[in-house]
């Protein structure tokens, strides 16, 4: 009996170790420059059939994978993005497009409209300047697979496990940058839009600003290139100093040994 109980415990432990965990499946694979299909058929918040190309209209796009009917992070993610967009100089609808992209094929225009209405209520200036789309599973997967955006159904919570992030696309649908988290920094958003705009967004000052910052794909943030170079230069200086001291000590010992 004791051996049987031990065997049962081992089987349970092994099955738990290899159990499917949707939150481990969710994530982003780095695919910079990936071409996102813009011609797939989707439905917008008004129930109209649209493509991402039609919504983009030749402008950079902020594509936010969400569950429109989400009790958790999606509303916070959209609010954080809206706050960042409000705090930087480019105008939504004029310089770039915001599209909340539903990843659940069971959702439709009603859910998309409700989530967009909630966003517009909190940020009236975005009314009519953002779009929400839903679509069939194959159309959704074509976009998320191209982006490297992974999500998985979780029976425990009855929805898709997914990460909070915003994809910044060029006007022709290439992935320029990912901005991770619930609320991107306004400067990061500005720099990402400047890069995605490929000279069409921002002025020479914005282009010059890009020379001073470096994008880190691990964090989804822009860091000061000047500060990074100073740190590297400081490290090299310290290393050179230690090397000089070590060489001097070694020469002194060798000279003492010859006396």
mmCIF file of C-alpha atoms in Angstrom:
data_model
loop_
_atom_site.group_PDB
_atom_site.id
_atom_site.type_symbol
_atom_site.label_atom_id
_atom_site.label_comp_id
_atom_site.label_asym_id
_atom_site.label_seq_id
_atom_site.Cartn_x
_atom_site.Cartn_y
_atom_site.Cartn_z
ATOM 1 C CA UNK A 1 0.000 0.000 0.000
ATOM 2 C CA UNK A 2 2.816 2.369 0.866
ATOM 3 C CA UNK A 3 4.530 1.705 -2.476
ATOM 4 C CA UNK A 4 1.240 2.337 -4.272
ATOM 5 C CA UNK A 5 0.788 5.709 -2.565
ATOM 6 C CA UNK A 6 4.365 6.677 -3.433
ATOM 7 C CA UNK A 7 3.738 5.712 -7.079
ATOM 8 C CA UNK A 8 0.539 7.790 -7.181
ATOM 9 C CA UNK A 9 2.401 10.766 -5.693
ATOM 10 C CA UNK A 10 5.160 10.458 -8.292
ATOM 11 C CA UNK A 11 2.649 10.258 -11.148
ATOM 12 C CA UNK A 12 0.828 13.325 -9.835
ATOM 13 C CA UNK A 13 4.086 15.239 -9.425
ATOM 14 C CA UNK A 14 5.180 14.391 -12.959
ATOM 15 C CA UNK A 15 1.824 15.333 -14.457
ATOM 16 C CA UNK A 16 1.893 18.646 -12.578
ATOM 17 C CA UNK A 17 5.410 19.363 -13.761
ATOM 18 C CA UNK A 18 4.412 18.890 -17.385
ATOM 19 C CA UNK A 19 0.935 20.442 -17.066
ATOM 20 C CA UNK A 20 0.021 23.017 -19.683
ATOM 21 C CA UNK A 21 0.330 26.513 -18.264
ATOM 22 C CA UNK A 22 -1.223 29.163 -20.564
ATOM 23 C CA UNK A 23 0.670 31.970 -18.847
ATOM 24 C CA UNK A 24 3.959 30.275 -19.688
ATOM 25 C CA UNK A 25 2.786 29.997 -23.295
ATOM 26 C CA UNK A 26 1.974 33.698 -23.526
ATOM 27 C CA UNK A 27 4.777 35.978 -24.655
ATOM 28 C CA UNK A 28 6.468 37.703 -27.586
ATOM 29 C CA UNK A 29 9.051 36.283 -29.978
ATOM 30 C CA UNK A 30 11.356 38.954 -31.344
ATOM 31 C CA UNK A 31 10.713 39.474 -35.062
ATOM 32 C CA UNK A 32 11.908 43.004 -35.922
ATOM 33 C CA UNK A 33 10.932 44.071 -39.412
ATOM 34 C CA UNK A 34 8.338 41.294 -39.749
ATOM 35 C CA UNK A 35 5.690 41.960 -42.384
ATOM 36 C CA UNK A 36 2.190 41.957 -40.918
ATOM 37 C CA UNK A 37 -0.605 41.032 -43.355
ATOM 38 C CA UNK A 38 -2.775 44.123 -43.744
ATOM 39 C CA UNK A 39 -5.322 42.691 -46.174
ATOM 40 C CA UNK A 40 -7.106 40.274 -43.822
ATOM 41 C CA UNK A 41 -10.854 40.794 -43.327
ATOM 42 C CA UNK A 42 -11.913 42.188 -39.956
ATOM 43 C CA UNK A 43 -14.973 43.937 -38.527
ATOM 44 C CA UNK A 44 -14.709 47.309 -36.794
ATOM 45 C CA UNK A 45 -16.641 48.687 -33.839
ATOM 46 C CA UNK A 46 -19.476 49.831 -36.126
ATOM 47 C CA UNK A 47 -19.896 46.386 -37.676
ATOM 48 C CA UNK A 48 -18.236 47.435 -40.937
ATOM 49 C CA UNK A 49 -15.931 45.054 -42.803
ATOM 50 C CA UNK A 50 -12.432 46.564 -42.892
ATOM 51 C CA UNK A 51 -8.784 45.686 -43.402
ATOM 52 C CA UNK A 52 -5.854 46.942 -41.370
ATOM 53 C CA UNK A 53 -4.546 48.652 -44.513
ATOM 54 C CA UNK A 54 -7.770 50.672 -44.780
ATOM 55 C CA UNK A 55 -7.585 51.671 -41.122
ATOM 56 C CA UNK A 56 -3.900 52.631 -41.353
ATOM 57 C CA UNK A 57 -4.434 54.901 -44.337
ATOM 58 C CA UNK A 58 -0.699 55.107 -44.983
ATOM 59 C CA UNK A 59 0.143 56.103 -41.386
ATOM 60 C CA UNK A 60 2.089 54.322 -38.645
ATOM 61 C CA UNK A 61 -0.148 52.136 -36.510
ATOM 62 C CA UNK A 62 -0.240 51.298 -32.823
ATOM 63 C CA UNK A 63 -1.692 47.784 -32.810
ATOM 64 C CA UNK A 64 -2.739 46.666 -29.320
ATOM 65 C CA UNK A 65 -3.666 42.958 -28.919
ATOM 66 C CA UNK A 66 -6.521 42.833 -26.395
ATOM 67 C CA UNK A 67 -9.628 41.074 -25.201
ATOM 68 C CA UNK A 68 -12.349 43.657 -25.709
ATOM 69 C CA UNK A 69 -14.397 42.079 -22.928
ATOM 70 C CA UNK A 70 -11.525 41.790 -20.469
ATOM 71 C CA UNK A 71 -11.924 42.057 -16.682
ATOM 72 C CA UNK A 72 -8.190 42.295 -16.115
ATOM 73 C CA UNK A 73 -5.380 44.232 -17.804
ATOM 74 C CA UNK A 74 -6.731 45.244 -21.217
ATOM 75 C CA UNK A 75 -8.615 48.344 -20.091
ATOM 76 C CA UNK A 76 -5.602 49.422 -18.039
ATOM 77 C CA UNK A 77 -3.327 48.828 -21.047
ATOM 78 C CA UNK A 78 -5.469 51.023 -23.302
ATOM 79 C CA UNK A 79 -5.670 53.743 -20.647
ATOM 80 C CA UNK A 80 -1.893 53.645 -20.202
ATOM 81 C CA UNK A 81 -1.377 53.937 -23.948
ATOM 82 C CA UNK A 82 -3.833 56.828 -24.155
ATOM 83 C CA UNK A 83 -2.023 58.645 -21.338
ATOM 84 C CA UNK A 84 1.303 58.197 -23.139
ATOM 85 C CA UNK A 85 -0.214 59.384 -26.427
ATOM 86 C CA UNK A 86 -1.638 62.430 -24.678
ATOM 87 C CA UNK A 87 1.784 63.327 -23.249
ATOM 88 C CA UNK A 88 3.739 63.286 -26.534
ATOM 89 C CA UNK A 89 3.499 65.690 -29.494
ATOM 90 C CA UNK A 90 2.153 63.481 -32.323
ATOM 91 C CA UNK A 91 -1.588 63.513 -32.948
ATOM 92 C CA UNK A 92 -3.633 60.292 -33.106
ATOM 93 C CA UNK A 93 -5.720 60.149 -36.253
ATOM 94 C CA UNK A 94 -3.388 62.575 -38.017
ATOM 95 C CA UNK A 95 0.148 61.308 -37.414
ATOM 96 C CA UNK A 96 -0.665 57.736 -36.403
ATOM 97 C CA UNK A 97 -3.561 55.315 -35.919
ATOM 98 C CA UNK A 98 -4.566 53.376 -32.799
ATOM 99 C CA UNK A 99 -6.168 49.958 -33.370
ATOM 100 C CA UNK A 100 -7.260 47.738 -30.496
ATOM 101 C CA UNK A 101 -6.965 44.259 -31.975
ATOM 102 C CA UNK A 102 -9.280 41.603 -30.532
ATOM 103 C CA UNK A 103 -7.579 38.212 -30.161
ATOM 104 C CA UNK A 104 -10.738 36.311 -29.141
ATOM 105 C CA UNK A 105 -12.683 35.194 -32.267
ATOM 106 C CA UNK A 106 -15.852 34.833 -30.177
ATOM 107 C CA UNK A 107 -16.026 38.593 -29.699
ATOM 108 C CA UNK A 108 -17.808 40.867 -32.155
ATOM 109 C CA UNK A 109 -18.655 44.522 -32.829
ATOM 110 C CA UNK A 110 -20.680 44.870 -29.615
ATOM 111 C CA UNK A 111 -17.674 44.049 -27.423
ATOM 112 C CA UNK A 112 -15.373 46.183 -29.575
ATOM 113 C CA UNK A 113 -17.712 49.164 -29.383
ATOM 114 C CA UNK A 114 -18.123 48.828 -25.617
ATOM 115 C CA UNK A 115 -14.360 48.813 -24.964
ATOM 116 C CA UNK A 116 -13.820 51.737 -27.310
ATOM 117 C CA UNK A 117 -16.662 53.706 -25.674
ATOM 118 C CA UNK A 118 -15.039 53.156 -22.278
ATOM 119 C CA UNK A 119 -11.740 54.480 -23.611
ATOM 120 C CA UNK A 120 -13.403 57.509 -25.225
ATOM 121 C CA UNK A 121 -15.247 58.284 -22.004
ATOM 122 C CA UNK A 122 -11.991 58.427 -20.060
ATOM 123 C CA UNK A 123 -10.129 60.220 -22.879
ATOM 124 C CA UNK A 124 -12.655 62.278 -24.900
ATOM 125 C CA UNK A 125 -9.946 63.573 -27.243
ATOM 126 C CA UNK A 126 -9.577 60.060 -28.653
ATOM 127 C CA UNK A 127 -13.224 59.805 -29.642
ATOM 128 C CA UNK A 128 -13.351 58.791 -33.314
ATOM 129 C CA UNK A 129 -9.541 58.636 -33.502
ATOM 130 C CA UNK A 130 -9.110 54.996 -32.425
ATOM 131 C CA UNK A 131 -10.560 51.807 -33.878
ATOM 132 C CA UNK A 132 -11.431 48.419 -32.421
ATOM 133 C CA UNK A 133 -11.565 45.310 -34.587
ATOM 134 C CA UNK A 134 -12.625 41.694 -34.248
ATOM 135 C CA UNK A 135 -12.260 38.835 -36.680
ATOM 136 C CA UNK A 136 -12.177 35.139 -37.394
ATOM 137 C CA UNK A 137 -9.580 32.927 -35.773
ATOM 138 C CA UNK A 138 -7.516 32.431 -38.936
ATOM 139 C CA UNK A 139 -7.367 36.173 -39.682
ATOM 140 C CA UNK A 140 -6.376 36.953 -36.098
ATOM 141 C CA UNK A 141 -3.703 34.260 -36.048
ATOM 142 C CA UNK A 142 -2.217 35.469 -39.325
ATOM 143 C CA UNK A 143 -1.492 38.831 -37.691
ATOM 144 C CA UNK A 144 -0.370 37.592 -34.263
ATOM 145 C CA UNK A 145 1.848 34.861 -35.747
ATOM 146 C CA UNK A 146 3.549 37.439 -37.975
ATOM 147 C CA UNK A 147 4.157 39.638 -34.932
ATOM 148 C CA UNK A 148 5.433 36.749 -32.819
ATOM 149 C CA UNK A 149 2.676 37.460 -30.289
ATOM 150 C CA UNK A 150 1.749 34.295 -28.366
ATOM 151 C CA UNK A 151 -1.388 33.727 -26.283
ATOM 152 C CA UNK A 152 -3.279 30.661 -25.089
ATOM 153 C CA UNK A 153 -6.716 29.750 -23.788
ATOM 154 C CA UNK A 154 -6.933 29.255 -20.025
ATOM 155 C CA UNK A 155 -9.859 27.110 -18.842
ATOM 156 C CA UNK A 156 -9.326 28.235 -15.258
ATOM 157 C CA UNK A 157 -10.252 31.840 -15.992
ATOM 158 C CA UNK A 158 -12.320 31.289 -19.142
ATOM 159 C CA UNK A 159 -10.275 33.619 -21.349
ATOM 160 C CA UNK A 160 -6.998 33.940 -23.222
ATOM 161 C CA UNK A 161 -3.797 34.393 -21.255
ATOM 162 C CA UNK A 162 -1.820 37.149 -22.951
ATOM 163 C CA UNK A 163 0.775 39.823 -22.278
ATOM 164 C CA UNK A 164 0.304 43.586 -22.266
ATOM 165 C CA UNK A 165 2.178 45.192 -25.152
ATOM 166 C CA UNK A 166 1.779 47.555 -28.103
ATOM 167 C CA UNK A 167 3.138 46.809 -31.571
ATOM 168 C CA UNK A 168 4.315 49.861 -33.493
ATOM 169 C CA UNK A 169 3.955 49.271 -37.249
ATOM 170 C CA UNK A 170 5.293 51.201 -40.222
ATOM 171 C CA UNK A 171 2.783 52.544 -42.791
ATOM 172 C CA UNK A 172 3.337 49.451 -44.961
ATOM 173 C CA UNK A 173 2.767 47.065 -42.051
ATOM 174 C CA UNK A 174 6.265 46.129 -40.910
ATOM 175 C CA UNK A 175 6.950 45.670 -37.205
ATOM 176 C CA UNK A 176 9.097 48.582 -36.066
ATOM 177 C CA UNK A 177 9.076 48.190 -32.279
ATOM 178 C CA UNK A 178 7.300 46.560 -29.366
ATOM 179 C CA UNK A 179 6.458 48.700 -26.336
ATOM 180 C CA UNK A 180 5.925 46.408 -23.345
ATOM 181 C CA UNK A 181 3.779 46.828 -20.274
ATOM 182 C CA UNK A 182 0.617 48.563 -19.199
ATOM 183 C CA UNK A 183 1.797 52.122 -19.806
ATOM 184 C CA UNK A 184 4.628 53.006 -22.205
ATOM 185 C CA UNK A 185 6.693 56.070 -21.481
ATOM 186 C CA UNK A 186 5.679 59.060 -23.659
ATOM 187 C CA UNK A 187 9.290 59.472 -24.849
ATOM 188 C CA UNK A 188 9.447 55.811 -25.863
ATOM 189 C CA UNK A 189 6.186 56.179 -27.782
ATOM 190 C CA UNK A 190 7.422 59.327 -29.506
ATOM 191 C CA UNK A 191 10.700 57.692 -30.546
ATOM 192 C CA UNK A 192 8.978 54.513 -31.740
ATOM 193 C CA UNK A 193 6.529 56.512 -33.861
ATOM 194 C CA UNK A 194 9.395 58.556 -35.278
ATOM 195 C CA UNK A 195 11.177 55.355 -36.325
ATOM 196 C CA UNK A 196 7.999 53.748 -37.671
ATOM 197 C CA UNK A 197 7.129 56.926 -39.591
ATOM 198 C CA UNK A 198 10.307 56.540 -41.652
ATOM 199 C CA UNK A 199 10.707 60.292 -42.028
ATOM 200 C CA UNK A 200 6.976 61.018 -42.409
ATOM 201 C CA UNK A 201 6.353 61.608 -38.700
ATOM 202 C CA UNK A 202 8.109 64.315 -36.728
ATOM 203 C CA UNK A 203 10.656 66.909 -37.744
ATOM 204 C CA UNK A 204 14.441 67.051 -37.820
ATOM 205 C CA UNK A 205 14.535 67.447 -34.033
ATOM 206 C CA UNK A 206 12.733 64.126 -33.608
ATOM 207 C CA UNK A 207 15.094 62.443 -36.060
ATOM 208 C CA UNK A 208 18.052 63.934 -34.182
ATOM 209 C CA UNK A 209 16.632 62.641 -30.906
ATOM 210 C CA UNK A 210 16.809 59.110 -32.294
ATOM 211 C CA UNK A 211 20.583 59.480 -32.579
ATOM 212 C CA UNK A 212 20.764 60.004 -28.826
ATOM 213 C CA UNK A 213 18.711 56.954 -27.856
ATOM 214 C CA UNK A 214 19.092 53.214 -28.312
ATOM 215 C CA UNK A 215 16.169 50.737 -28.343
ATOM 216 C CA UNK A 216 16.530 47.679 -26.100
ATOM 217 C CA UNK A 217 14.382 44.780 -27.412
ATOM 218 C CA UNK A 218 14.607 43.009 -24.043
ATOM 219 C CA UNK A 219 12.877 45.832 -22.183
ATOM 220 C CA UNK A 220 10.964 47.497 -25.014
ATOM 221 C CA UNK A 221 12.453 50.808 -23.875
ATOM 222 C CA UNK A 222 14.743 53.453 -25.295
ATOM 223 C CA UNK A 223 17.847 54.294 -23.285
ATOM 224 C CA UNK A 224 20.212 57.228 -23.615
ATOM 225 C CA UNK A 225 22.976 56.257 -26.025
ATOM 226 C CA UNK A 226 25.189 59.008 -24.609
ATOM 227 C CA UNK A 227 24.799 57.634 -21.086
ATOM 228 C CA UNK A 228 25.468 54.102 -22.325
ATOM 229 C CA UNK A 229 28.626 55.220 -24.118
ATOM 230 C CA UNK A 230 29.771 57.048 -20.992
ATOM 231 C CA UNK A 231 29.247 53.896 -18.946
ATOM 232 C CA UNK A 232 31.127 51.784 -21.481
ATOM 233 C CA UNK A 233 33.889 54.385 -21.689
ATOM 234 C CA UNK A 234 34.103 54.532 -17.907
ATOM 235 C CA UNK A 235 34.314 50.755 -17.719
ATOM 236 C CA UNK A 236 37.079 50.667 -20.312
ATOM 237 C CA UNK A 237 38.958 53.385 -18.432
ATOM 238 C CA UNK A 238 38.747 51.414 -15.184
ATOM 239 C CA UNK A 239 39.829 48.231 -16.986
ATOM 240 C CA UNK A 240 42.776 50.044 -18.590
ATOM 241 C CA UNK A 241 43.775 51.516 -15.234
ATOM 242 C CA UNK A 242 43.664 48.130 -13.502
ATOM 243 C CA UNK A 243 45.661 46.597 -16.350
ATOM 244 C CA UNK A 244 48.298 49.345 -16.046
ATOM 245 C CA UNK A 245 48.552 48.883 -12.282
ATOM 246 C CA UNK A 246 48.818 45.101 -12.676
ATOM 247 C CA UNK A 247 51.540 45.433 -15.308
ATOM 248 C CA UNK A 248 53.471 47.909 -13.139
ATOM 249 C CA UNK A 249 53.352 45.603 -10.124
ATOM 250 C CA UNK A 250 54.455 42.646 -12.253
ATOM 251 C CA UNK A 251 57.407 44.597 -13.726
ATOM 252 C CA UNK A 252 58.427 45.770 -10.266
ATOM 253 C CA UNK A 253 58.440 42.206 -8.934
ATOM 254 C CA UNK A 254 60.393 40.952 -11.917
ATOM 255 C CA UNK A 255 62.953 43.754 -11.474
ATOM 256 C CA UNK A 256 63.290 42.928 -7.772
ATOM 257 C CA UNK A 257 63.871 39.254 -8.560
ATOM 258 C CA UNK A 258 66.822 40.070 -10.848
ATOM 259 C CA UNK A 259 68.683 42.078 -8.186
#
